[in-house]
Coordinates of C-alpha atoms and ligand atoms in Angstrom, one line a residue:
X1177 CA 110.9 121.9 105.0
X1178 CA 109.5 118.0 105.1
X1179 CA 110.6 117.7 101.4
X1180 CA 110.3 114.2 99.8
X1181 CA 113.2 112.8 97.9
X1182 CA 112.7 110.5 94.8
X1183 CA 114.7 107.7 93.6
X1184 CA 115.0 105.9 89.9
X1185 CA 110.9 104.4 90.5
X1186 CA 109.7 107.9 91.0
X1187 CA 111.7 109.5 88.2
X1188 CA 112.3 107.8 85.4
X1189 CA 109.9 109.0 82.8
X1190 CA 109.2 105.6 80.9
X1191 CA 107.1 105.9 77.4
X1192 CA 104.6 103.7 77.0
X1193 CA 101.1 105.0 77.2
X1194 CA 97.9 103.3 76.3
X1195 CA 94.7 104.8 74.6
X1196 CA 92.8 105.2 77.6
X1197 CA 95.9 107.4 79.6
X1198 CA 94.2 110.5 81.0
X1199 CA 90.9 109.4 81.2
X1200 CA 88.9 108.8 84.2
X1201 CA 85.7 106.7 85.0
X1202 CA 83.0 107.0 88.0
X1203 CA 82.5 102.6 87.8
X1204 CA 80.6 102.6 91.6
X1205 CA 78.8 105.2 93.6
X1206 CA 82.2 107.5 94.6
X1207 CA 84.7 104.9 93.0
X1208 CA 86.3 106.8 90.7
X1209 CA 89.3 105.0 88.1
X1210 CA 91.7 107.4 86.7
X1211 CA 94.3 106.0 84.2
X1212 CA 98.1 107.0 84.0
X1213 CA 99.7 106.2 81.0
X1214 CA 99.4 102.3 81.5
X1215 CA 98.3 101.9 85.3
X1216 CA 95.2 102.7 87.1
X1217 CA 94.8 105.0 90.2
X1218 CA 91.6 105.6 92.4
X1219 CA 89.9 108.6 93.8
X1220 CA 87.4 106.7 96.6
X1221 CA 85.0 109.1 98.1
X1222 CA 83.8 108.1 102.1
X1223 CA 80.0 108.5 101.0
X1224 CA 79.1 109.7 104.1
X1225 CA 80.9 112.5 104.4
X1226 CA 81.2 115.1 101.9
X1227 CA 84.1 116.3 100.3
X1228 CA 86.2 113.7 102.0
X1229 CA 88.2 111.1 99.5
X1230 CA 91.3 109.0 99.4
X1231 CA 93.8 108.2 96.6
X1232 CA 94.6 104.5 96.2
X1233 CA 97.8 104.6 94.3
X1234 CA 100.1 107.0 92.8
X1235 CA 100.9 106.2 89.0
X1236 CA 103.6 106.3 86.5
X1237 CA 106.6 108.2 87.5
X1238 CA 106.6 112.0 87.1
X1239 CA 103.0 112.0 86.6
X1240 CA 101.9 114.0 90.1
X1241 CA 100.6 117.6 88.6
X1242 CA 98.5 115.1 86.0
X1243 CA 96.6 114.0 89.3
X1244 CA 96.3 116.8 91.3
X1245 CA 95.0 118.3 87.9
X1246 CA 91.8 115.5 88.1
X1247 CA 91.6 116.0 91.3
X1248 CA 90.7 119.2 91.5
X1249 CA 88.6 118.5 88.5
X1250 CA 86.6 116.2 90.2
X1251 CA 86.5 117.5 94.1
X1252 CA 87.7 121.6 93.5
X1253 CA 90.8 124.1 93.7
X1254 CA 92.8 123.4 97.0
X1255 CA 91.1 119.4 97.5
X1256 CA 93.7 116.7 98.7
X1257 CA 93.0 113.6 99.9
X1258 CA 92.7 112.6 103.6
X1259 CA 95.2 109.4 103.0
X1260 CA 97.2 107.8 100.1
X1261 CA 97.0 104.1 100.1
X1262 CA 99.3 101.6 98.0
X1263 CA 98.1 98.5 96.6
X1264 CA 101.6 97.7 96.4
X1265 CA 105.3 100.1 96.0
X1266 CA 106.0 99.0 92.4
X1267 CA 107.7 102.0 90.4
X1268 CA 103.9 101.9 88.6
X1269 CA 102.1 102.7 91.4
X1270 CA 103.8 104.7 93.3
X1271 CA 105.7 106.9 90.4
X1272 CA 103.1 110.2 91.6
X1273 CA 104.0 109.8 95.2
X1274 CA 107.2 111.9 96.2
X1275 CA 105.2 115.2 93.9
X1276 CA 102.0 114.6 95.9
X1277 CA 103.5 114.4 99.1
X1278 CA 105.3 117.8 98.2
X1279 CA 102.0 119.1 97.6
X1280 CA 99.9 117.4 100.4
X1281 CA 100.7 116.6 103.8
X1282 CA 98.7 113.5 104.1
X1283 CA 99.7 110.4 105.0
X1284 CA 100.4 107.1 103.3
X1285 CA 99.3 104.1 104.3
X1286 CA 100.8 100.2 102.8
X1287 CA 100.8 96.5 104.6
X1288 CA 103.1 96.1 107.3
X1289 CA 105.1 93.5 104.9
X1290 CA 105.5 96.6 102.1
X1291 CA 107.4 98.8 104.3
X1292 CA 110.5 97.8 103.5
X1293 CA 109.9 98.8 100.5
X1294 CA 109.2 102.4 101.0
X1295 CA 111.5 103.3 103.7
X1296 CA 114.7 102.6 101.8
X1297 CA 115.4 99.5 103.4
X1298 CA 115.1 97.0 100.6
X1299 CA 114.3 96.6 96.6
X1300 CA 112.1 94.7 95.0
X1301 CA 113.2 91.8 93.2
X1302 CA 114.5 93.1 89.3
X1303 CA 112.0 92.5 86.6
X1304 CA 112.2 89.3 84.3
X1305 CA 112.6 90.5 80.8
X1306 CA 113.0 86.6 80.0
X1307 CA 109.5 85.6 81.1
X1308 CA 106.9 84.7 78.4
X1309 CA 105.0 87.4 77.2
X1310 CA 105.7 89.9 74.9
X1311 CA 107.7 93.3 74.3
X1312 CA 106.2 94.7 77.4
X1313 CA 107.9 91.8 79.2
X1314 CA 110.7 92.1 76.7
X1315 CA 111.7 95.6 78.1
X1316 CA 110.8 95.3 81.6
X1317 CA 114.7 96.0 82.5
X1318 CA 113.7 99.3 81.8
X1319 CA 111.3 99.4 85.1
X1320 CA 112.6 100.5 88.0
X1321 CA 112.8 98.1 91.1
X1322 CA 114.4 100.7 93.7
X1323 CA 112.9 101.2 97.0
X1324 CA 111.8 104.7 97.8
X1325 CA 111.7 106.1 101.0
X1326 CA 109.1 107.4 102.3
X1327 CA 110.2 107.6 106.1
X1328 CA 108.1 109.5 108.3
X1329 CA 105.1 109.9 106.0
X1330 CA 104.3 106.3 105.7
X1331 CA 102.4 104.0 108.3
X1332 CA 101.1 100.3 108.3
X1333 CA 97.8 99.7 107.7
X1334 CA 95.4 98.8 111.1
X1335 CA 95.8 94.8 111.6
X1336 CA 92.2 95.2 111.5
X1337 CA 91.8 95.3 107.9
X1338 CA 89.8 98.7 108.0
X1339 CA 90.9 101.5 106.0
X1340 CA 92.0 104.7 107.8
X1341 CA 89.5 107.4 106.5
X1342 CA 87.3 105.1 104.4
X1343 CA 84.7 103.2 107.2
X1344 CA 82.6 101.4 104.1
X1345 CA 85.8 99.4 103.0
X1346 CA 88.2 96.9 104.1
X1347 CA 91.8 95.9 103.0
X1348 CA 92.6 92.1 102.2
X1349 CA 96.1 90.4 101.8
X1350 CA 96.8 89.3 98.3
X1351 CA 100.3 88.6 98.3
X1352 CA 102.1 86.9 95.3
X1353 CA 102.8 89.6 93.1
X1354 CA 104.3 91.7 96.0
X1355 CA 104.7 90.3 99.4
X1356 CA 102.4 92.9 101.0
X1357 CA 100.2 93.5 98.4
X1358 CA 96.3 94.3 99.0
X1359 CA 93.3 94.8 97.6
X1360 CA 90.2 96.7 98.8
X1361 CA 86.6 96.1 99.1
X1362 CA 83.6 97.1 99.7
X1363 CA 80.7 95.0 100.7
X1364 CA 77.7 97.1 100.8
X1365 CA 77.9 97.1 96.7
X1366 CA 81.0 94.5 96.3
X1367 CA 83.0 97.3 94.6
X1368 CA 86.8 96.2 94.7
X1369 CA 90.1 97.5 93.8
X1370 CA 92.3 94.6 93.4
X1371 CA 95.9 96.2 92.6
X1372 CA 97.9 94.1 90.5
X1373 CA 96.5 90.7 92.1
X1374 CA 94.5 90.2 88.6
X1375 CA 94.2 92.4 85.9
X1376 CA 92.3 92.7 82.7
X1377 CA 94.4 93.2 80.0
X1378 CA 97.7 91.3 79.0
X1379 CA 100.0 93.2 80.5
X1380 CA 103.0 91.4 78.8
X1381 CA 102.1 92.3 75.7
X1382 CA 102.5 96.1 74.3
X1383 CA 99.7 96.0 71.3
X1384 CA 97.2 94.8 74.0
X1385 CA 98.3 97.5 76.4
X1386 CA 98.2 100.1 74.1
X1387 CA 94.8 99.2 73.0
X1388 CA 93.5 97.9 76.4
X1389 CA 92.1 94.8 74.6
X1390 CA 90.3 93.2 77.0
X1391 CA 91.4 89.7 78.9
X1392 CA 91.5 88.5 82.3
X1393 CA 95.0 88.1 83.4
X1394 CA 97.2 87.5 86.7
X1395 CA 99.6 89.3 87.7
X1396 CA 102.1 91.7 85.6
X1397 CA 104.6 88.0 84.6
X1398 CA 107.7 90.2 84.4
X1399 CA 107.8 91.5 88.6
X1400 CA 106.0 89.0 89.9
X1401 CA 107.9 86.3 92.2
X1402 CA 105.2 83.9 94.2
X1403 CA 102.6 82.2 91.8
X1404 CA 101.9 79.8 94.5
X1405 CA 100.8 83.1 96.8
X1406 CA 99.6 84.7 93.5
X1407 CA 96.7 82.0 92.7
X1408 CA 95.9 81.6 96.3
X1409 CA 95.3 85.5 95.9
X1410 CA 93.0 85.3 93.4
X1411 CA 91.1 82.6 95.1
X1412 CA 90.4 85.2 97.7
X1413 CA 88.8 87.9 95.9
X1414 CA 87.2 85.2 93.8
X1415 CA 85.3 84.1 97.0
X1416 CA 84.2 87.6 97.4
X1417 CA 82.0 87.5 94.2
X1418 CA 82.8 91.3 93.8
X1419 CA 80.6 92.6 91.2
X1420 CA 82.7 95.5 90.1
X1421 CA 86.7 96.1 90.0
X1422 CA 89.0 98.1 89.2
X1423 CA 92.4 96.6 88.5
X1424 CA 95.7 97.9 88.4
X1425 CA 96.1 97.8 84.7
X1426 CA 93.6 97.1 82.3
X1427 CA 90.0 98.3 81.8
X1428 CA 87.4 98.4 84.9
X1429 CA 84.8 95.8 84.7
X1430 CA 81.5 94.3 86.6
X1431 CA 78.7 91.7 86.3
X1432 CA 78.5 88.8 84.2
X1433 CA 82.4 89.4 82.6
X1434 CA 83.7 89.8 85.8
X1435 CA 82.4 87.0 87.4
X1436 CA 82.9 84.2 84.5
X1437 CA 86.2 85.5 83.8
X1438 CA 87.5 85.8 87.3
X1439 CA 86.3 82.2 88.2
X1440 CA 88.0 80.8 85.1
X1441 CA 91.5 82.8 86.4
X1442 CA 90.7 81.4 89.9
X1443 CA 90.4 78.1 88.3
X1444 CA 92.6 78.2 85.3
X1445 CA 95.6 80.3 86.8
X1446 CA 97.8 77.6 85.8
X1447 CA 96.9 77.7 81.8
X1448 CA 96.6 81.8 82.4
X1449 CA 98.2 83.3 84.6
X1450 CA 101.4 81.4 85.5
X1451 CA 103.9 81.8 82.5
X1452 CA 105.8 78.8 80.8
X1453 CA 109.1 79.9 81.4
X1454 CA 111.0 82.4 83.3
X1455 CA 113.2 83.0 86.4
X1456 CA 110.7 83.2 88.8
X1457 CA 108.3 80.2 88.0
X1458 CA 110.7 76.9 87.6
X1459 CA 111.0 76.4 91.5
X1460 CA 107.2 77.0 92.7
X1461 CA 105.2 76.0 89.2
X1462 CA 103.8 72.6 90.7
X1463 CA 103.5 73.3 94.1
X1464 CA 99.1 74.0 93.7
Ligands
LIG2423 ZN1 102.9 95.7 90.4
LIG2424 ZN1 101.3 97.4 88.1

């Protein structure tokens, strides 16, 4: 009964994995960063109320018993979350998703603009291994870009920007590298979870991911179609001034790194972040 089907970005087992997979870091009072292979997942804890938490994100395909695993490491036998909440549907994030649902009946939350995405109806646009980068780049065809569907167990966020089960935080649009991509925030400590909107290693290239060397960078070059929307996005939770994030892939990081280096992305996305070639930059490259 209520079982979830998969599709190729929930099952295809792709390995790559970088030094830091399996581990998991407390990096703000009940902001927890677990890493899968090469992306990063969230347990968020509502501080106010014991014992209740939400997963942002769902990892690298196949990767589900790995997370209830930390889960119940971290919260007890038996603990599921009150709601699952994508950043975004890429095959990276979401590649946990159809094994947790099995497991708990919670629901999912995404931006009104991701649905399609997760109900079947459409896929995302197929990774550029042509773009500049590296061997990561170079064997993006590999990724998945297939919708999943999710159906009945997946809603849209409020309009609001608040965050069904989680009162301390709010979502924000950051659309570029997905169109309804989000981020999440807190401002009591200016704790944020920022998806794939920036990250902080060089996602492109596979020495760096497998090492996690350090470096603020935009968006993953290889699925990502709006750089206009992308560096508007980072302008955004730029103005926030967050003081810690977690990003989708990459080491979490806070104070004076964060802030330097995200104000040089905001201001340097062009020289960064957008790549020199590739099929998605020639038409919107000089439209800032
Ligand atoms: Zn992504
Ligand atoms: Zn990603």
């Amino acid at each position: 009964m209520d079982h979830v089907e998969g599709s190729a970005s929930t099952n295809k087992y792709i390995p790559v994995s970088s030094v830091t997979s399996g581990e998991g870091k407390e990096v703000a009072p009940g902001l927890y960063c677990y890493t899968s292979q090469i992306v990063n997942l969230c347990f968020v804890e509502d501080q106010k109320s014991k014992n209740s938490w939400v997963l942002v994100d769902a990892g690298m395909p196949d990767c589900a018993e790995k997370i209830i695993a930390e889960a119940e490491n971290r919260f007890g036998k038996g603990t599921q979350p009150k709601a699952i909440i994508l950043t975004h549907a890429h095959f990276d994030h979401i590649g946990g998703i159809i094994g947790l649902l099995n497991q708990w009946k919670v629901p999912v939350y995404v931006h009104s603009l991701e649905l399609p995405y997760v109900t079947g109806k459409k896929d995302y646009p197929k990774p550029d291994p042509s773009v500049e980068g590296g061997m990561v780049a170079r064997m993006s065809f590999l990724f998945p870009n297939e919708a999943i569907n999710l159906d009945k167990h997946v809603h849209p966020l409020p309009e609001d920007g608040t965050i069904p089960e989680l009162p301390e935080w709010r979502w924000l649009h950051t659309p570029g590298h997905t169109e309804g991509h989000i981020s999440l925030f807190r401002e009591t400590d200016r704790a944020l979870i920022a998806g794939d909107a920036f990250i902080t290693v060089k996602q492109e290239d596979l020495y760096s991911v497998i090492t996690q060397h350090l470096e603020i960078s935009g968006p993953p070059r290889y699925f990502t179609p709006d750089w206009t929307e992308a560096w508007k996005s980072v302008k955004k939770l730029q103005s926030l001034n967050p003081r810690t994030a977690v990003t989708g892939h990459g080491r979490p990081v806070s104070g004076e790194w964060l802030e330097e280096n995200l104000a040089k992305l905001a201001r340097e996305f062009d020289q960064i972040a957008i790549p020199d070639y590739g099929k998605y930059v020639d038409n919107n490259h000089l439209e800032q």
